mmCIF file of C-alpha atoms in Angstrom:
data_model
loop_
_atom_site.group_PDB
_atom_site.id
_atom_site.type_symbol
_atom_site.label_atom_id
_atom_site.label_comp_id
_atom_site.label_asym_id
_atom_site.label_seq_id
_atom_site.Cartn_x
_atom_site.Cartn_y
_atom_site.Cartn_z
ATOM 1 C CA UNK U 1 165.051 144.183 149.135
ATOM 2 C CA UNK U 2 161.415 143.502 149.969
ATOM 3 C CA UNK U 3 161.005 139.943 151.238
ATOM 4 C CA UNK U 4 157.314 139.443 150.386
ATOM 5 C CA UNK U 5 155.881 141.871 147.894
ATOM 6 C CA UNK U 6 152.333 142.032 146.651
ATOM 7 C CA UNK U 7 150.680 144.183 144.011
ATOM 8 C CA UNK U 8 148.607 146.199 143.774
ATOM 9 C CA UNK U 9 148.519 147.838 147.205
ATOM 10 C CA UNK U 10 145.095 149.348 146.525
ATOM 11 C CA UNK U 11 142.346 148.080 144.263
ATOM 12 C CA UNK U 12 138.997 149.799 143.770
ATOM 13 C CA UNK U 13 136.541 148.122 141.438
ATOM 14 C CA UNK U 14 132.881 147.617 140.662
ATOM 15 C CA UNK U 15 130.765 144.648 141.651
ATOM 16 C CA UNK U 16 130.858 141.876 139.106
ATOM 17 C CA UNK U 17 134.368 142.613 137.880
ATOM 18 C CA UNK U 18 137.293 140.174 137.936
ATOM 19 C CA UNK U 19 140.590 141.154 139.545
ATOM 20 C CA UNK U 20 143.943 139.634 140.435
ATOM 21 C CA UNK U 21 146.486 140.216 143.175
ATOM 22 C CA UNK U 22 150.063 139.077 142.713
ATOM 23 C CA UNK U 23 152.587 138.006 145.326
ATOM 24 C CA UNK U 24 156.266 137.221 145.158
ATOM 25 C CA UNK U 25 158.739 136.199 147.847
ATOM 26 C CA UNK U 26 162.519 136.214 147.614
ATOM 27 C CA UNK U 27 163.163 134.349 150.851
ATOM 28 C CA UNK U 28 163.490 130.922 149.288
ATOM 29 C CA UNK U 29 160.541 129.651 151.335
ATOM 30 C CA UNK U 30 158.598 126.552 150.367
ATOM 31 C CA UNK U 31 155.165 127.659 151.559
ATOM 32 C CA UNK U 32 153.018 130.637 150.677
ATOM 33 C CA UNK U 33 149.638 131.742 151.998
ATOM 34 C CA UNK U 34 146.736 134.041 151.341
ATOM 35 C CA UNK U 35 145.002 135.556 154.345
ATOM 36 C CA UNK U 36 141.970 137.848 154.386
ATOM 37 C CA UNK U 37 141.645 140.574 157.030
ATOM 38 C CA UNK U 38 138.185 142.029 157.488
ATOM 39 C CA UNK U 39 137.196 145.452 158.758
ATOM 40 C CA UNK U 40 137.335 144.193 162.354
ATOM 41 C CA UNK U 41 140.927 143.049 161.833
ATOM 42 C CA UNK U 42 140.046 139.360 161.954
ATOM 43 C CA UNK U 43 142.674 137.509 159.935
ATOM 44 C CA UNK U 44 141.483 134.315 158.269
ATOM 45 C CA UNK U 45 143.515 131.873 156.227
ATOM 46 C CA UNK U 46 142.259 131.240 152.717
ATOM 47 C CA UNK U 47 144.821 129.147 150.865
ATOM 48 C CA UNK U 48 148.284 127.735 151.208
ATOM 49 C CA UNK U 49 150.689 126.292 148.685
ATOM 50 C CA UNK U 50 153.718 124.192 149.502
ATOM 51 C CA UNK U 51 156.213 124.033 146.646
ATOM 52 C CA UNK U 52 153.476 124.843 144.100
ATOM 53 C CA UNK U 53 151.064 122.278 145.538
ATOM 54 C CA UNK U 54 147.800 123.367 147.175
ATOM 55 C CA UNK U 55 147.812 122.154 150.779
ATOM 56 C CA UNK U 56 145.202 124.343 152.443
ATOM 57 C CA UNK U 57 141.912 125.350 150.907
ATOM 58 C CA UNK U 58 139.621 126.796 153.525
ATOM 59 C CA UNK U 59 135.929 127.302 152.944
ATOM 60 C CA UNK U 60 136.292 130.013 150.365
ATOM 61 C CA UNK U 61 133.845 130.719 147.509
ATOM 62 C CA UNK U 62 135.071 129.161 144.275
ATOM 63 C CA UNK U 63 135.123 132.669 142.790
ATOM 64 C CA UNK U 64 138.543 132.815 144.460
ATOM 65 C CA UNK U 65 141.217 130.899 142.594
ATOM 66 C CA UNK U 66 144.856 130.840 143.639
ATOM 67 C CA UNK U 67 147.655 129.999 141.239
ATOM 68 C CA UNK U 68 151.274 129.232 142.005
ATOM 69 C CA UNK U 69 153.427 129.205 138.847
ATOM 70 C CA UNK U 70 156.511 128.498 140.967
ATOM 71 C CA UNK U 71 157.306 128.379 144.660
ATOM 72 C CA UNK U 72 158.276 132.052 144.731
ATOM 73 C CA UNK U 73 154.939 133.286 143.376
ATOM 74 C CA UNK U 74 151.351 132.946 144.511
ATOM 75 C CA UNK U 75 148.610 134.898 142.787
ATOM 76 C CA UNK U 76 144.968 135.294 143.710
ATOM 77 C CA UNK U 77 142.278 135.754 141.097
ATOM 78 C CA UNK U 78 138.779 136.770 142.108
ATOM 79 C CA UNK U 79 135.821 136.467 139.741
ATOM 80 C CA UNK U 80 132.495 138.273 139.916
ATOM 81 C CA UNK U 81 133.481 140.492 142.817
ATOM 82 C CA UNK U 82 130.898 141.119 145.547
ATOM 83 C CA UNK U 83 130.611 143.857 148.160
ATOM 84 C CA UNK U 84 131.558 141.371 150.888
ATOM 85 C CA UNK U 85 134.906 140.741 149.212
ATOM 86 C CA UNK U 86 136.077 144.172 150.348
ATOM 87 C CA UNK U 87 138.962 143.515 152.722
ATOM 88 C CA UNK U 88 142.723 143.583 152.969
ATOM 89 C CA UNK U 89 144.340 140.507 151.440
ATOM 90 C CA UNK U 90 147.717 139.477 152.787
ATOM 91 C CA UNK U 91 150.218 137.197 151.189
ATOM 92 C CA UNK U 92 152.667 135.440 153.483
ATOM 93 C CA UNK U 93 155.446 132.901 153.204
ATOM 94 C CA UNK U 94 157.133 130.522 155.602
ATOM 95 C CA UNK U 95 159.881 127.930 155.551
ATOM 96 C CA UNK U 96 157.296 125.290 156.526
ATOM 97 C CA UNK U 97 157.875 122.102 154.519
ATOM 98 C CA UNK U 98 154.642 120.236 155.068
ATOM 99 C CA UNK U 99 155.606 118.441 158.261
ATOM 100 C CA UNK U 100 156.403 119.511 161.776
ATOM 101 C CA UNK U 101 155.647 122.844 163.339
ATOM 102 C CA UNK U 102 154.200 125.747 161.449
ATOM 103 C CA UNK U 103 156.918 128.335 161.931
ATOM 104 C CA UNK U 104 157.112 132.067 161.553
ATOM 105 C CA UNK U 105 155.167 133.734 158.755
ATOM 106 C CA UNK U 106 156.551 136.625 156.744
ATOM 107 C CA UNK U 107 153.795 138.919 155.530
ATOM 108 C CA UNK U 108 153.504 141.273 152.628
ATOM 109 C CA UNK U 109 152.145 144.783 153.115
ATOM 110 C CA UNK U 110 148.642 143.832 152.053
ATOM 111 C CA UNK U 111 146.343 144.664 149.145
ATOM 112 C CA UNK U 112 143.282 146.667 150.111
ATOM 113 C CA UNK U 113 140.372 145.687 147.883
ATOM 114 C CA UNK U 114 137.311 147.915 147.793
ATOM 115 C CA UNK U 115 134.287 146.721 145.853
ATOM 116 C CA UNK U 116 131.734 149.418 145.020
ATOM 117 C CA UNK I 1 136.836 127.743 166.899
ATOM 118 C CA UNK I 2 140.584 127.334 166.846
ATOM 119 C CA UNK I 3 141.741 130.917 166.691
ATOM 120 C CA UNK I 4 143.175 132.753 169.665
ATOM 121 C CA UNK I 5 141.237 135.437 171.446
ATOM 122 C CA UNK I 6 143.157 138.471 172.635
ATOM 123 C CA UNK I 7 142.231 140.469 175.659
ATOM 124 C CA UNK I 8 141.805 143.376 176.086
ATOM 125 C CA UNK I 9 140.584 144.532 172.675
ATOM 126 C CA UNK I 10 142.158 147.930 173.292
ATOM 127 C CA UNK I 11 144.792 149.176 175.718
ATOM 128 C CA UNK I 12 145.914 152.754 176.233
ATOM 129 C CA UNK I 13 148.971 153.600 178.348
ATOM 130 C CA UNK I 14 151.641 156.250 178.868
ATOM 131 C CA UNK I 15 155.185 155.927 177.605
ATOM 132 C CA UNK I 16 157.368 154.138 180.104
ATOM 133 C CA UNK I 17 154.555 151.965 181.444
ATOM 134 C CA UNK I 18 154.330 148.225 180.870
ATOM 135 C CA UNK I 19 151.677 146.752 178.584
ATOM 136 C CA UNK I 20 150.243 143.283 179.102
ATOM 137 C CA UNK I 21 148.091 141.521 176.543
ATOM 138 C CA UNK I 22 146.522 138.118 176.933
ATOM 139 C CA UNK I 23 145.566 135.379 174.529
ATOM 140 C CA UNK I 24 143.342 132.386 175.130
ATOM 141 C CA UNK I 25 142.809 129.447 172.812
ATOM 142 C CA UNK I 26 140.719 126.295 172.805
ATOM 143 C CA UNK I 27 142.661 123.384 171.319
ATOM 144 C CA UNK I 28 146.049 121.796 171.973
ATOM 145 C CA UNK I 29 148.811 123.619 170.181
ATOM 146 C CA UNK I 30 152.352 123.020 168.999
ATOM 147 C CA UNK I 31 153.375 126.631 169.269
ATOM 148 C CA UNK I 32 151.996 130.088 169.857
ATOM 149 C CA UNK I 33 153.250 133.181 168.118
ATOM 150 C CA UNK I 34 152.815 136.914 168.605
ATOM 151 C CA UNK I 35 152.739 139.396 165.751
ATOM 152 C CA UNK I 36 152.586 143.176 165.535
ATOM 153 C CA UNK I 37 150.712 145.136 162.883
ATOM 154 C CA UNK I 38 151.262 148.838 162.436
ATOM 155 C CA UNK I 39 148.379 150.764 160.903
ATOM 156 C CA UNK I 40 148.115 150.059 157.181
ATOM 157 C CA UNK I 41 151.015 147.612 157.188
ATOM 158 C CA UNK I 42 151.581 143.868 157.162
ATOM 159 C CA UNK I 43 152.069 141.714 160.233
ATOM 160 C CA UNK I 44 155.542 141.334 161.668
ATOM 161 C CA UNK I 45 156.560 138.308 163.683
ATOM 162 C CA UNK I 46 157.677 139.098 167.248
ATOM 163 C CA UNK I 47 158.201 135.856 169.090
ATOM 164 C CA UNK I 48 157.375 132.135 168.991
ATOM 165 C CA UNK I 49 156.939 129.964 172.057
ATOM 166 C CA UNK I 50 156.674 126.199 171.803
ATOM 167 C CA UNK I 51 154.163 124.153 173.764
ATOM 168 C CA UNK I 52 156.905 122.723 175.997
ATOM 169 C CA UNK I 53 158.197 126.190 176.923
ATOM 170 C CA UNK I 54 156.777 128.347 179.686
ATOM 171 C CA UNK I 55 158.485 131.688 179.170
ATOM 172 C CA UNK I 56 160.496 133.430 176.524
ATOM 173 C CA UNK I 57 162.183 136.818 176.285
ATOM 174 C CA UNK I 58 163.189 138.999 173.383
ATOM 175 C CA UNK I 59 164.443 142.475 174.186
ATOM 176 C CA UNK I 60 161.588 144.310 175.947
ATOM 177 C CA UNK I 61 159.158 141.485 175.189
ATOM 178 C CA UNK I 62 158.300 138.698 177.576
ATOM 179 C CA UNK I 63 155.912 135.921 176.589
ATOM 180 C CA UNK I 64 154.483 133.305 178.911
ATOM 181 C CA UNK I 65 152.533 130.200 178.011
ATOM 182 C CA UNK I 66 150.297 128.170 180.309
ATOM 183 C CA UNK I 67 149.087 125.151 178.370
ATOM 184 C CA UNK I 68 146.974 123.916 181.303
ATOM 185 C CA UNK I 69 144.947 127.143 181.089
ATOM 186 C CA UNK I 70 145.337 127.418 177.321
ATOM 187 C CA UNK I 71 146.533 130.962 177.650
ATOM 188 C CA UNK I 72 149.494 133.171 176.867
ATOM 189 C CA UNK I 73 150.503 136.688 177.754
ATOM 190 C CA UNK I 74 152.701 139.246 176.045
ATOM 191 C CA UNK I 75 154.394 141.836 178.230
ATOM 192 C CA UNK I 76 156.034 144.880 176.696
ATOM 193 C CA UNK I 77 158.171 146.661 179.248
ATOM 194 C CA UNK I 78 159.021 150.367 179.239
ATOM 195 C CA UNK I 79 156.684 151.042 176.332
ATOM 196 C CA UNK I 80 157.387 153.674 173.704
ATOM 197 C CA UNK I 81 155.127 155.625 171.384
ATOM 198 C CA UNK I 82 156.559 153.509 168.543
ATOM 199 C CA UNK I 83 155.003 150.402 170.158
ATOM 200 C CA UNK I 84 151.566 151.721 169.166
ATOM 201 C CA UNK I 85 150.143 148.955 166.962
ATOM 202 C CA UNK I 86 147.792 145.989 166.954
ATOM 203 C CA UNK I 87 149.160 142.824 168.520
ATOM 204 C CA UNK I 88 147.939 139.390 167.442
ATOM 205 C CA UNK I 89 148.474 135.956 168.840
ATOM 206 C CA UNK I 90 148.479 133.020 166.465
ATOM 207 C CA UNK I 91 148.304 129.340 167.303
ATOM 208 C CA UNK I 92 149.950 126.553 165.345
ATOM 209 C CA UNK I 93 147.969 123.314 165.562
ATOM 210 C CA UNK I 94 150.008 120.893 163.515
ATOM 211 C CA UNK I 95 148.039 117.734 163.084
ATOM 212 C CA UNK I 96 145.465 116.288 160.762
ATOM 213 C CA UNK I 97 143.436 118.729 158.789
ATOM 214 C CA UNK I 98 144.960 121.693 160.597
ATOM 215 C CA UNK I 99 148.492 120.920 159.412
ATOM 216 C CA UNK I 100 150.393 124.017 158.399
ATOM 217 C CA UNK I 101 147.816 126.489 159.608
ATOM 218 C CA UNK I 102 148.216 129.463 161.900
ATOM 219 C CA UNK I 103 145.025 130.717 163.506
ATOM 220 C CA UNK I 104 144.925 134.389 164.418
ATOM 221 C CA UNK I 105 142.777 136.290 166.872
ATOM 222 C CA UNK I 106 141.330 139.757 166.363
ATOM 223 C CA UNK I 107 144.192 141.501 168.081
ATOM 224 C CA UNK I 108 144.727 144.006 170.870
ATOM 225 C CA UNK I 109 145.059 147.629 169.780
ATOM 226 C CA UNK I 110 147.789 149.177 171.912
ATOM 227 C CA UNK I 111 148.120 152.954 172.055
ATOM 228 C CA UNK I 112 151.121 154.424 173.836
ATOM 229 C CA UNK I 113 150.863 158.140 174.579
ATOM 230 C CA UNK I 114 154.029 160.239 174.745
#
């Protein structure tokens, strides 16, 4: 069973379009994240939800909107896609409960977004 | 910035040799973690070392942490071709506005030749 699964794995689209990436975890974790990895492999946190509540919202354009319908799911919707949005987007989960140490993250396999 | 910086950016060795990667960071941390990323795959957690620990082992991995120098090293002993991957350090800075975040560096690309 895949612990953190995200779909689609590849996404190729035109500038200006809207797209979504979905993520699900079956680990029973309370916290889920979206990270963006650029072409130079730099991994930057975007958002985090703890038990469906947004706890981290980094400086991300408001074209990016996360949604967590329940603590096992965290989706990412991107409006009006731009060339610079091309990257690999990783979903991750952790047992972190909002206090104490940030523990181990469990990553999905990534969704490679290419904007033409 | 708060993310770790790995050094070297790339490392190429022969099977059987040891590989050492370093990570430096700028702020006080609660823990430091190392992850591996195979090409085209997600990151996989390798080891976590807390700020009050100095050394930790896991199989062929040895991690050290020097909080006075704000640095860590990852040693992979007796490397194998299957160890070829990018290795990232990540720092957990659990206070204030940084609560719950892990900051990653750009990684060290390790290539192990058979």
